[in-house]
Amino acid sequence: MQKLSLNQSLSQKLSPQQIQFIKLLQVPTAELDTRIEEELEINPALEEGREEPEAPTTEEDFDEPSDDISSTEDLNVEDYLGDDEYAGYKMQGDGNYSEDDDREMPVAMQSSLNDQLEMQLGFLGLDERQTLVAKQLIGSIEGDGYIRRELDAIVNDLAFAQNIETDVDELEDLLREIQQFDPPGIGARNLKECLLIQLERRWEEDDPDPAVEMAKAILSVCFEEFTKKHYDKIIKKLNIEDEVLMKDAIHLITKLNPKPGGVSGGMAKTQYLIPDFILTNNDGEFDLTLNSRNAPELRVSQSYSDMFSAYDKSDKKDKKLKETVSFVKQKLDAAKWFIDAIKQRQNTLLRTMDAMVRFQYEFFLEGDETKLRPMILKDIANEINMDISTVSRVANSKSVQTDFGIFPLKYFFSEGISTVSGEDVSSREVKNILNQLIDNEDKSKPLSDDKLEKSLKAKGYNIARRTVAKYREQLNIPVARLRKEL
């Protein structure tokens, strides 16, 4: 037999307002406009513009009050119920549309990689059937410019999808034609073929370049040895006597593009970094401001407020009217919560960034990376009396514009490493020293991680070899064997 019992427990739950603030806090400046536009679209009680103070009024400014809510001139509730009857209400917002609206925001026209290749396909003079087969090949090219699908599989695709019978030999012929398109190296099936296609473009039959000939031989015969930088094996295998020519050939190969699809005008997109903060140095005193896009001017719709006030004073309480005004009240509350969340976001952003500026004062004063102090999220959280998660959301996807450039906020957070003298230095300073050691090394005998560890300890940085390897990988620097040059 089941028994019923009551248990009392305490639990913490975030309110809708807190959830909204958390989501807004982690939104970067570049996306804040979009988020505000979304809110303006779904909430008619929210408007753009500054809150206007109420102007002083006299009794003469008003007519005799009416008990009927329908007499409200700003917004009639009864009319609001029938808004769906007007086509312009949903199609154009206010029903007013001008062709000039389209001219204010021009749309950038971009062609994709496939579009560019199909446009070049028109110059081959193929018949209808060959064009369909060639388009199938172009459609199989991936974003980086490679075609990794097996030709046998493409033969089956054409047979089942388009009822076109072909064979691998025909596909090979058409693929060789496509590989002559721009950008150079497009349509290759692997890296080796991609690089060889680009070298073929550089080769001239009348006046062949010895470096190009050497580069083609290295890729054709010693591709595996080249990828592992086993230059001694290449010299031995190809019986190379002129090491200067070999050096020129290797330099030529390293200048080729391994991802031809990535440089296509239709694929590449220009992105602009929009700083969230602007920091200026006025003779040692910092002036920190928010990007103006972080401080939008929003207000609650006065017409909705007046309508709700008129309803409270009215004696008519029919069910249909109550449901409508309940909806209006919900939108008014949502508008107020959103405006408060935006203001709270601005305040939290400024408090957090101000604490970071004070903590890293020496760096912001001179821009010297060695002046960065070890700083973790907890240091700033304790400074502003907020949770670590709040600081993390502020630092995520945010950046600051300084006199020395634009820096992501995450740039200033780093762990500390002890020196021989007992001082703590930022790991970013150690990475900078590590980068300098590798830049100045003898490229014919690059420094191993063990030698880098000893060099850093000689400079006073107590650091383990595995930490050196971790920092090297974070800097996208390969191991010593792959850094070797002739």
Short mmCIF file of N, CA, C and O in Angstrom, two decimals, residues 246-372:
data_model
loop_
_atom_site.label_atom_id
_atom_site.label_comp_id
_atom_site.label_asym_id
_atom_site.label_seq_id
_atom_site.Cartn_x
_atom_site.Cartn_y
_atom_site.Cartn_z
N MET A 246 68.28 22.96 -54.41
CA MET A 246 67.31 22.21 -53.62
C MET A 246 66.63 23.12 -52.59
O MET A 246 65.44 23.02 -52.35
N LYS A 247 67.41 24.01 -52.00
CA LYS A 247 66.85 24.95 -51.03
C LYS A 247 65.82 25.86 -51.69
O LYS A 247 64.76 26.13 -51.12
N ASP A 248 66.12 26.31 -52.92
CA ASP A 248 65.17 27.15 -53.65
C ASP A 248 63.90 26.37 -53.99
O ASP A 248 62.79 26.91 -53.92
N ALA A 249 64.06 25.09 -54.35
CA ALA A 249 62.91 24.26 -54.68
C ALA A 249 62.01 24.05 -53.47
O ALA A 249 60.78 24.14 -53.56
N ILE A 250 62.62 23.77 -52.32
CA ILE A 250 61.83 23.57 -51.09
C ILE A 250 61.14 24.86 -50.68
O ILE A 250 59.99 24.85 -50.25
N HIS A 251 61.85 25.97 -50.84
CA HIS A 251 61.23 27.27 -50.53
C HIS A 251 60.03 27.52 -51.44
O HIS A 251 59.00 28.05 -51.00
N LEU A 252 60.15 27.12 -52.70
CA LEU A 252 59.06 27.28 -53.66
C LEU A 252 57.85 26.43 -53.25
O LEU A 252 56.71 26.89 -53.32
N ILE A 253 58.10 25.21 -52.81
CA ILE A 253 57.00 24.32 -52.41
C ILE A 253 56.26 24.89 -51.19
O ILE A 253 55.04 24.85 -51.12
N THR A 254 57.02 25.41 -50.24
CA THR A 254 56.39 25.94 -49.02
C THR A 254 55.53 27.17 -49.30
O THR A 254 54.69 27.53 -48.47
N LYS A 255 55.74 27.81 -50.44
CA LYS A 255 54.95 28.99 -50.78
C LYS A 255 53.65 28.63 -51.52
O LYS A 255 52.81 29.50 -51.77
N LEU A 256 53.48 27.34 -51.87
CA LEU A 256 52.26 26.92 -52.55
C LEU A 256 51.10 26.87 -51.57
O LEU A 256 51.29 26.78 -50.35
N ASN A 257 49.89 26.91 -52.11
CA ASN A 257 48.68 26.95 -51.28
C ASN A 257 48.12 25.54 -51.06
O ASN A 257 47.67 24.91 -52.02
N PRO A 258 48.14 25.03 -49.83
CA PRO A 258 47.63 23.68 -49.58
C PRO A 258 46.11 23.59 -49.58
O PRO A 258 45.55 22.50 -49.62
N LYS A 259 45.41 24.72 -49.50
CA LYS A 259 43.95 24.73 -49.49
C LYS A 259 43.45 25.74 -50.52
O LYS A 259 43.08 26.87 -50.16
N PRO A 260 43.42 25.37 -51.77
CA PRO A 260 43.05 26.34 -52.82
C PRO A 260 41.63 26.86 -52.70
O PRO A 260 41.34 27.97 -53.12
N GLY A 261 40.73 26.07 -52.15
CA GLY A 261 39.35 26.54 -52.02
C GLY A 261 39.19 27.66 -51.02
O GLY A 261 38.25 28.44 -51.10
N GLY A 262 40.14 27.77 -50.09
CA GLY A 262 40.02 28.79 -49.05
C GLY A 262 40.30 30.18 -49.51
O GLY A 262 39.96 31.15 -48.83
N VAL A 263 40.93 30.36 -50.69
CA VAL A 263 41.27 31.70 -51.18
C VAL A 263 40.27 32.19 -52.20
O VAL A 263 40.40 33.27 -52.74
N SER A 264 39.23 31.40 -52.46
CA SER A 264 38.24 31.83 -53.44
C SER A 264 37.48 33.03 -52.93
O SER A 264 37.13 33.12 -51.76
N GLY A 265 37.24 33.98 -53.81
CA GLY A 265 36.52 35.18 -53.41
C GLY A 265 35.14 34.89 -52.88
O GLY A 265 34.62 35.61 -52.05
N GLY A 266 34.54 33.80 -53.36
CA GLY A 266 33.20 33.47 -52.90
C GLY A 266 33.21 32.80 -51.56
O GLY A 266 32.21 32.75 -50.87
N MET A 267 34.35 32.22 -51.16
CA MET A 267 34.41 31.50 -49.90
C MET A 267 34.95 32.37 -48.79
O MET A 267 34.56 32.25 -47.64
N ALA A 268 35.89 33.26 -49.12
CA ALA A 268 36.49 34.08 -48.09
C ALA A 268 35.55 35.21 -47.68
O ALA A 268 34.93 35.85 -48.52
N LYS A 269 35.45 35.43 -46.40
CA LYS A 269 34.59 36.49 -45.89
C LYS A 269 35.40 37.39 -44.97
O LYS A 269 36.15 36.93 -44.12
N THR A 270 35.25 38.68 -45.17
CA THR A 270 35.96 39.64 -44.34
C THR A 270 35.20 39.84 -43.04
O THR A 270 34.01 40.11 -43.04
N GLN A 271 35.91 39.69 -41.93
CA GLN A 271 35.30 39.87 -40.63
C GLN A 271 36.01 41.01 -39.91
O GLN A 271 37.23 41.13 -39.96
N TYR A 272 35.23 41.83 -39.24
CA TYR A 272 35.76 42.96 -38.52
C TYR A 272 35.58 42.74 -37.02
O TYR A 272 34.51 42.34 -36.58
N LEU A 273 36.64 43.01 -36.27
CA LEU A 273 36.58 42.87 -34.82
C LEU A 273 36.06 44.16 -34.22
O LEU A 273 36.66 45.22 -34.40
N ILE A 274 34.93 44.08 -33.54
CA ILE A 274 34.31 45.25 -32.93
C ILE A 274 34.62 45.23 -31.44
O ILE A 274 34.19 44.32 -30.73
N PRO A 275 35.40 46.20 -30.93
CA PRO A 275 35.74 46.19 -29.50
C PRO A 275 34.53 46.51 -28.64
O PRO A 275 33.67 47.32 -29.02
N ASP A 276 34.47 45.88 -27.48
CA ASP A 276 33.39 46.16 -26.53
C ASP A 276 33.73 47.34 -25.64
O ASP A 276 32.82 48.02 -25.14
N PHE A 277 35.03 47.56 -25.41
CA PHE A 277 35.49 48.66 -24.56
C PHE A 277 36.50 49.51 -25.32
O PHE A 277 37.20 49.00 -26.21
N ILE A 278 36.58 50.76 -24.95
CA ILE A 278 37.58 51.67 -25.51
C ILE A 278 38.34 52.28 -24.34
O ILE A 278 37.75 52.94 -23.47
N LEU A 279 39.66 52.04 -24.30
CA LEU A 279 40.51 52.50 -23.21
C LEU A 279 41.52 53.49 -23.75
O LEU A 279 42.30 53.17 -24.64
N THR A 280 41.51 54.70 -23.21
CA THR A 280 42.47 55.73 -23.64
C THR A 280 43.30 56.17 -22.45
O THR A 280 42.81 56.25 -21.31
N ASN A 281 44.56 56.47 -22.71
CA ASN A 281 45.51 56.87 -21.68
C ASN A 281 45.68 58.39 -21.73
O ASN A 281 46.21 58.93 -22.70
N ASN A 282 45.27 59.07 -20.68
CA ASN A 282 45.42 60.52 -20.58
C ASN A 282 46.45 60.85 -19.51
O ASN A 282 46.12 61.03 -18.33
N ASP A 283 47.73 60.85 -19.93
CA ASP A 283 48.83 61.15 -19.01
C ASP A 283 48.80 60.27 -17.76
O ASP A 283 48.89 60.76 -16.62
N GLY A 284 48.66 58.97 -17.97
CA GLY A 284 48.70 58.03 -16.85
C GLY A 284 47.35 57.75 -16.23
O GLY A 284 47.23 56.84 -15.39
N GLU A 285 46.33 58.51 -16.59
CA GLU A 285 44.98 58.26 -16.09
C GLU A 285 44.15 57.67 -17.22
O GLU A 285 44.05 58.23 -18.31
N PHE A 286 43.53 56.52 -16.94
CA PHE A 286 42.80 55.79 -17.97
C PHE A 286 41.34 56.21 -18.01
O PHE A 286 40.70 56.40 -16.97
N ASP A 287 40.87 56.36 -19.23
CA ASP A 287 39.46 56.68 -19.47
C ASP A 287 38.82 55.47 -20.14
O ASP A 287 39.11 55.17 -21.30
N LEU A 288 37.97 54.75 -19.40
CA LEU A 288 37.34 53.54 -19.90
C LEU A 288 35.89 53.82 -20.25
O LEU A 288 35.12 54.32 -19.43
N THR A 289 35.53 53.52 -21.49
CA THR A 289 34.15 53.71 -21.94
C THR A 289 33.67 52.47 -22.67
O THR A 289 34.47 51.71 -23.23
N LEU A 290 32.37 52.30 -22.67
CA LEU A 290 31.76 51.21 -23.41
C LEU A 290 31.56 51.63 -24.86
O LEU A 290 31.31 52.80 -25.14
N ASN A 291 31.69 50.69 -25.75
CA ASN A 291 31.32 50.94 -27.14
C ASN A 291 29.87 51.41 -27.17
O ASN A 291 29.01 50.86 -26.48
N SER A 292 29.59 52.44 -27.95
CA SER A 292 28.23 53.01 -27.98
C SER A 292 27.18 51.98 -28.33
O SER A 292 26.02 52.09 -27.92
N ARG A 293 27.58 50.93 -29.06
CA ARG A 293 26.62 49.89 -29.43
C ARG A 293 26.25 49.02 -28.23
O ARG A 293 25.31 48.25 -28.28
N ASN A 294 27.04 49.13 -27.14
CA ASN A 294 26.72 48.40 -25.92
C ASN A 294 25.72 49.15 -25.06
O ASN A 294 25.25 48.61 -24.05
N ALA A 295 25.42 50.38 -25.42
CA ALA A 295 24.52 51.20 -24.62
C ALA A 295 23.37 51.73 -25.48
O ALA A 295 23.25 52.93 -25.72
N PRO A 296 22.52 50.85 -25.99
CA PRO A 296 21.41 51.29 -26.84
C PRO A 296 20.37 52.05 -26.04
O PRO A 296 20.19 51.82 -24.84
N GLU A 297 19.68 52.95 -26.70
CA GLU A 297 18.62 53.71 -26.04
C GLU A 297 17.29 53.00 -26.28
O GLU A 297 16.81 52.91 -27.40
N LEU A 298 16.72 52.48 -25.20
CA LEU A 298 15.46 51.75 -25.27
C LEU A 298 14.48 52.35 -24.28
O LEU A 298 14.86 52.91 -23.25
N ARG A 299 13.21 52.22 -24.58
CA ARG A 299 12.18 52.75 -23.69
C ARG A 299 10.92 51.89 -23.83
O ARG A 299 10.74 51.16 -24.79
N VAL A 300 10.07 52.04 -22.83
CA VAL A 300 8.78 51.36 -22.85
C VAL A 300 7.80 52.22 -23.65
O VAL A 300 7.76 53.45 -23.50
N SER A 301 7.01 51.59 -24.49
CA SER A 301 6.05 52.31 -25.33
C SER A 301 5.06 53.08 -24.47
O SER A 301 4.38 52.50 -23.62
N GLN A 302 4.96 54.40 -24.68
CA GLN A 302 4.06 55.23 -23.90
C GLN A 302 2.60 54.89 -24.20
O GLN A 302 1.75 54.92 -23.32
N SER A 303 2.32 54.52 -25.44
CA SER A 303 0.94 54.20 -25.81
C SER A 303 0.45 52.96 -25.07
O SER A 303 -0.69 52.90 -24.62
N TYR A 304 1.32 51.97 -24.92
CA TYR A 304 0.94 50.76 -24.18
C TYR A 304 0.75 51.08 -22.70
O TYR A 304 -0.14 50.55 -22.04
N SER A 305 1.60 51.93 -22.15
CA SER A 305 1.47 52.32 -20.75
C SER A 305 0.17 53.07 -20.52
O SER A 305 -0.54 52.84 -19.53
N ASP A 306 -0.16 53.98 -21.43
CA ASP A 306 -1.41 54.74 -21.29
C ASP A 306 -2.62 53.82 -21.40
O ASP A 306 -3.60 53.99 -20.66
N MET A 307 -2.54 52.86 -22.28
CA MET A 307 -3.66 51.94 -22.45
C MET A 307 -3.89 51.13 -21.18
O MET A 307 -5.01 50.94 -20.73
N PHE A 308 -2.79 50.67 -20.58
CA PHE A 308 -2.91 49.88 -19.36
C PHE A 308 -3.43 50.73 -18.20
O PHE A 308 -4.26 50.29 -17.40
N SER A 309 -2.97 51.99 -18.12
CA SER A 309 -3.46 52.88 -17.06
C SER A 309 -4.93 53.16 -17.24
O SER A 309 -5.70 53.20 -16.26
N ALA A 310 -5.36 53.37 -18.47
CA ALA A 310 -6.78 53.63 -18.72
C ALA A 310 -7.63 52.43 -18.35
O ALA A 310 -8.75 52.57 -17.84
N TYR A 311 -7.14 51.23 -18.54
CA TYR A 311 -7.90 50.03 -18.19
C TYR A 311 -8.09 49.95 -16.68
O TYR A 311 -9.16 49.58 -16.19
N ASP A 312 -7.05 50.30 -15.89
CA ASP A 312 -7.17 50.24 -14.44
C ASP A 312 -8.24 51.18 -13.91
O ASP A 312 -8.88 50.92 -12.89
N LYS A 313 -8.42 52.30 -14.60
CA LYS A 313 -9.41 53.28 -14.15
C LYS A 313 -10.81 52.98 -14.68
O LYS A 313 -11.78 53.63 -14.31
N SER A 314 -10.89 52.03 -15.57
CA SER A 314 -12.17 51.73 -16.19
C SER A 314 -12.98 50.75 -15.35
O SER A 314 -12.44 49.90 -14.64
N ASP A 315 -14.30 50.86 -15.43
CA ASP A 315 -15.19 49.96 -14.72
C ASP A 315 -15.57 48.74 -15.55
O ASP A 315 -16.14 47.78 -15.05
N LYS A 316 -15.30 48.78 -16.84
CA LYS A 316 -15.67 47.67 -17.72
C LYS A 316 -14.61 46.57 -17.62
O LYS A 316 -13.45 46.80 -17.89
N LYS A 317 -15.07 45.39 -17.22
CA LYS A 317 -14.15 44.28 -16.99
C LYS A 317 -14.60 43.03 -17.77
O LYS A 317 -14.66 41.94 -17.22
N ASP A 318 -14.96 43.19 -19.02
CA ASP A 318 -15.39 42.01 -19.77
C ASP A 318 -14.19 41.09 -20.00
O ASP A 318 -13.04 41.52 -20.01
N LYS A 319 -14.47 39.79 -20.17
CA LYS A 319 -13.46 38.77 -20.24
C LYS A 319 -12.50 38.99 -21.41
O LYS A 319 -11.28 38.83 -21.27
N LYS A 320 -13.04 39.34 -22.57
CA LYS A 320 -12.20 39.54 -23.75
C LYS A 320 -11.22 40.68 -23.54
O LYS A 320 -10.05 40.61 -23.91
N LEU A 321 -11.72 41.75 -22.89
CA LEU A 321 -10.87 42.90 -22.63
C LEU A 321 -9.78 42.57 -21.62
O LEU A 321 -8.64 42.98 -21.73
N LYS A 322 -10.14 41.78 -20.61
CA LYS A 322 -9.18 41.40 -19.58
C LYS A 322 -8.05 40.55 -20.17
O LYS A 322 -6.88 40.72 -19.81
N GLU A 323 -8.37 39.66 -21.09
CA GLU A 323 -7.35 38.84 -21.72
C GLU A 323 -6.40 39.69 -22.56
O GLU A 323 -5.17 39.47 -22.57
N THR A 324 -6.96 40.67 -23.23
CA THR A 324 -6.13 41.54 -24.07
C THR A 324 -5.16 42.36 -23.22
O THR A 324 -3.97 42.45 -23.51
N VAL A 325 -5.69 42.97 -22.16
CA VAL A 325 -4.85 43.83 -21.34
C VAL A 325 -3.87 42.99 -20.52
O VAL A 325 -2.78 43.45 -20.18
N SER A 326 -4.23 41.74 -20.22
CA SER A 326 -3.28 40.85 -19.57
C SER A 326 -2.07 40.62 -20.48
O SER A 326 -0.93 40.58 -20.01
N PHE A 327 -2.33 40.49 -21.78
CA PHE A 327 -1.25 40.35 -22.75
C PHE A 327 -0.40 41.63 -22.78
O PHE A 327 0.84 41.57 -22.82
N VAL A 328 -1.08 42.79 -22.73
CA VAL A 328 -0.36 44.06 -22.76
C VAL A 328 0.53 44.20 -21.53
O VAL A 328 1.68 44.62 -21.61
N LYS A 329 -0.01 43.82 -20.36
CA LYS A 329 0.78 43.90 -19.12
C LYS A 329 2.00 43.00 -19.19
O LYS A 329 3.09 43.37 -18.75
N GLN A 330 1.82 41.82 -19.76
CA GLN A 330 2.94 40.89 -19.90
C GLN A 330 4.03 41.49 -20.77
O GLN A 330 5.23 41.39 -20.46
N LYS A 331 3.64 42.14 -21.87
CA LYS A 331 4.63 42.75 -22.76
C LYS A 331 5.30 43.96 -22.10
O LYS A 331 6.50 44.21 -22.29
N LEU A 332 4.54 44.72 -21.32
CA LEU A 332 5.13 45.86 -20.61
C LEU A 332 6.17 45.39 -19.60
O LEU A 332 7.25 45.97 -19.49
N ASP A 333 5.83 44.35 -18.84
CA ASP A 333 6.79 43.82 -17.86
C ASP A 333 8.03 43.28 -18.55
O ASP A 333 9.16 43.50 -18.10
N ALA A 334 7.83 42.58 -19.68
CA ALA A 334 8.97 42.04 -20.41
C ALA A 334 9.87 43.16 -20.94
O ALA A 334 11.10 43.03 -20.93
N ALA A 335 9.26 44.26 -21.39
CA ALA A 335 10.05 45.40 -21.88
C ALA A 335 10.87 46.02 -20.76
O ALA A 335 12.05 46.34 -20.94
N LYS A 336 10.25 46.17 -19.57
CA LYS A 336 10.98 46.75 -18.43
C LYS A 336 12.12 45.84 -18.00
O LYS A 336 13.21 46.29 -17.69
N TRP A 337 11.86 44.52 -17.97
CA TRP A 337 12.91 43.58 -17.58
C TRP A 337 14.07 43.62 -18.57
O TRP A 337 15.24 43.56 -18.18
N PHE A 338 13.76 43.73 -19.85
CA PHE A 338 14.80 43.75 -20.87
C PHE A 338 15.66 45.01 -20.75
O PHE A 338 16.88 44.95 -20.83
N ILE A 339 15.02 46.14 -20.54
CA ILE A 339 15.76 47.41 -20.37
C ILE A 339 16.64 47.34 -19.13
O ILE A 339 17.80 47.76 -19.14
N ASP A 340 16.10 46.79 -18.02
CA ASP A 340 16.90 46.65 -16.80
C ASP A 340 18.08 45.71 -17.01
O ASP A 340 19.18 45.94 -16.49
N ALA A 341 17.85 44.62 -17.77
CA ALA A 341 18.93 43.67 -18.03
C ALA A 341 20.04 44.31 -18.87
O ALA A 341 21.23 44.06 -18.63
N ILE A 342 19.66 45.15 -19.83
CA ILE A 342 20.66 45.86 -20.64
C ILE A 342 21.49 46.80 -19.76
O ILE A 342 22.73 46.86 -19.87
N LYS A 343 20.82 47.54 -18.87
CA LYS A 343 21.53 48.45 -17.98
C LYS A 343 22.44 47.69 -17.02
O LYS A 343 23.57 48.11 -16.75
N GLN A 344 21.94 46.58 -16.49
CA GLN A 344 22.76 45.77 -15.59
C GLN A 344 23.96 45.19 -16.33
O GLN A 344 25.05 45.07 -15.78
N ARG A 345 23.75 44.83 -17.59
CA ARG A 345 24.86 44.33 -18.41
C ARG A 345 25.94 45.39 -18.57
O ARG A 345 27.13 45.11 -18.42
N GLN A 346 25.53 46.61 -18.87
CA GLN A 346 26.49 47.70 -19.02
C GLN A 346 27.28 47.91 -17.74
O GLN A 346 28.51 48.08 -17.77
N ASN A 347 26.59 47.91 -16.61
CA ASN A 347 27.25 48.14 -15.32
C ASN A 347 28.24 47.03 -15.00
O ASN A 347 29.37 47.29 -14.56
N THR A 348 27.84 45.78 -15.25
CA THR A 348 28.73 44.65 -14.96
C THR A 348 29.95 44.66 -15.87
O THR A 348 31.07 44.38 -15.42
N LEU A 349 29.75 44.97 -17.14
CA LEU A 349 30.87 45.04 -18.07
C LEU A 349 31.89 46.09 -17.63
O LEU A 349 33.10 45.83 -17.61
N LEU A 350 31.41 47.27 -17.24
CA LEU A 350 32.32 48.34 -16.84
C LEU A 350 33.05 48.00 -15.55
O LEU A 350 34.26 48.26 -15.42
N ARG A 351 32.34 47.43 -14.57
CA ARG A 351 32.98 47.07 -13.31
C ARG A 351 34.07 46.04 -13.52
O ARG A 351 35.17 46.13 -12.95
N THR A 352 33.79 45.04 -14.35
CA THR A 352 34.76 43.98 -14.59
C THR A 352 35.99 44.51 -15.32
O THR A 352 37.13 44.23 -14.94
N MET A 353 35.76 45.29 -16.38
CA MET A 353 36.88 45.81 -17.16
C MET A 353 37.71 46.80 -16.34
O MET A 353 38.94 46.84 -16.46
N ASP A 354 37.05 47.60 -15.51
CA ASP A 354 37.77 48.55 -14.66
C ASP A 354 38.70 47.82 -13.70
O ASP A 354 39.84 48.24 -13.47
N ALA A 355 38.22 46.71 -13.13
CA ALA A 355 39.07 45.91 -12.24
C ALA A 355 40.24 45.32 -12.98
O ALA A 355 41.37 45.26 -12.46
N MET A 356 40.03 44.89 -14.23
CA MET A 356 41.12 44.33 -15.03
C MET A 356 42.16 45.39 -15.36
O MET A 356 43.36 45.11 -15.36
N VAL A 357 41.71 46.60 -15.64
CA VAL A 357 42.64 47.69 -15.96
C VAL A 357 43.51 48.01 -14.75
O VAL A 357 44.73 48.21 -14.86
N ARG A 358 42.89 48.04 -13.56
CA ARG A 358 43.66 48.32 -12.35
C ARG A 358 44.64 47.19 -12.04
O ARG A 358 45.76 47.43 -11.59
N PHE A 359 44.23 45.96 -12.32
CA PHE A 359 45.10 44.80 -12.04
C PHE A 359 46.29 44.77 -13.01
O PHE A 359 47.40 44.44 -12.61
N GLN A 360 46.05 45.10 -14.26
CA GLN A 360 47.10 45.06 -15.28
C GLN A 360 47.52 46.49 -15.66
O GLN A 360 47.79 46.78 -16.82
N TYR A 361 47.62 47.37 -14.68
CA TYR A 361 47.90 48.79 -14.93
C TYR A 361 49.21 48.98 -15.70
O TYR A 361 49.28 49.77 -16.65
N GLU A 362 50.26 48.25 -15.32
CA GLU A 362 51.57 48.42 -15.95
C GLU A 362 51.52 48.07 -17.43
O GLU A 362 52.15 48.73 -18.26
N PHE A 363 50.78 47.03 -17.78
CA PHE A 363 50.69 46.66 -19.19
C PHE A 363 49.96 47.73 -19.99
O PHE A 363 50.42 48.14 -21.06
N PHE A 364 48.80 48.16 -19.51
CA PHE A 364 48.03 49.16 -20.24
C PHE A 364 48.75 50.50 -20.32
O PHE A 364 48.49 51.31 -21.21
N LEU A 365 49.70 50.72 -19.41
CA LEU A 365 50.46 51.97 -19.43
C LEU A 365 51.52 51.96 -20.53
O LEU A 365 51.72 52.97 -21.21
N GLU A 366 52.19 50.81 -20.73
CA GLU A 366 53.31 50.76 -21.67
C GLU A 366 53.06 49.81 -22.85
O GLU A 366 53.74 49.91 -23.87
N GLY A 367 52.15 48.86 -22.71
CA GLY A 367 51.90 47.90 -23.77
C GLY A 367 52.95 46.82 -23.87
O GLY A 367 53.00 46.09 -24.87
N ASP A 368 53.79 46.69 -22.84
CA ASP A 368 54.86 45.69 -22.83
C ASP A 368 54.30 44.37 -22.31
O ASP A 368 53.79 44.30 -21.18
N GLU A 369 54.41 43.32 -23.14
CA GLU A 369 53.84 42.03 -22.77
C GLU A 369 54.49 41.45 -21.51
O GLU A 369 53.85 40.71 -20.76
N THR A 370 55.75 41.80 -21.27
CA THR A 370 56.43 41.29 -20.08
C THR A 370 55.88 41.91 -18.80
O THR A 370 56.18 41.43 -17.70
N LYS A 371 55.08 42.97 -18.92
CA LYS A 371 54.50 43.63 -17.75
C LYS A 371 53.19 42.97 -17.29
O LYS A 371 52.61 43.37 -16.28
N LEU A 372 52.72 41.99 -18.05
CA LEU A 372 51.48 41.32 -17.67
C LEU A 372 51.68 40.53 -16.39
O LEU A 372 52.63 39.75 -16.25
#
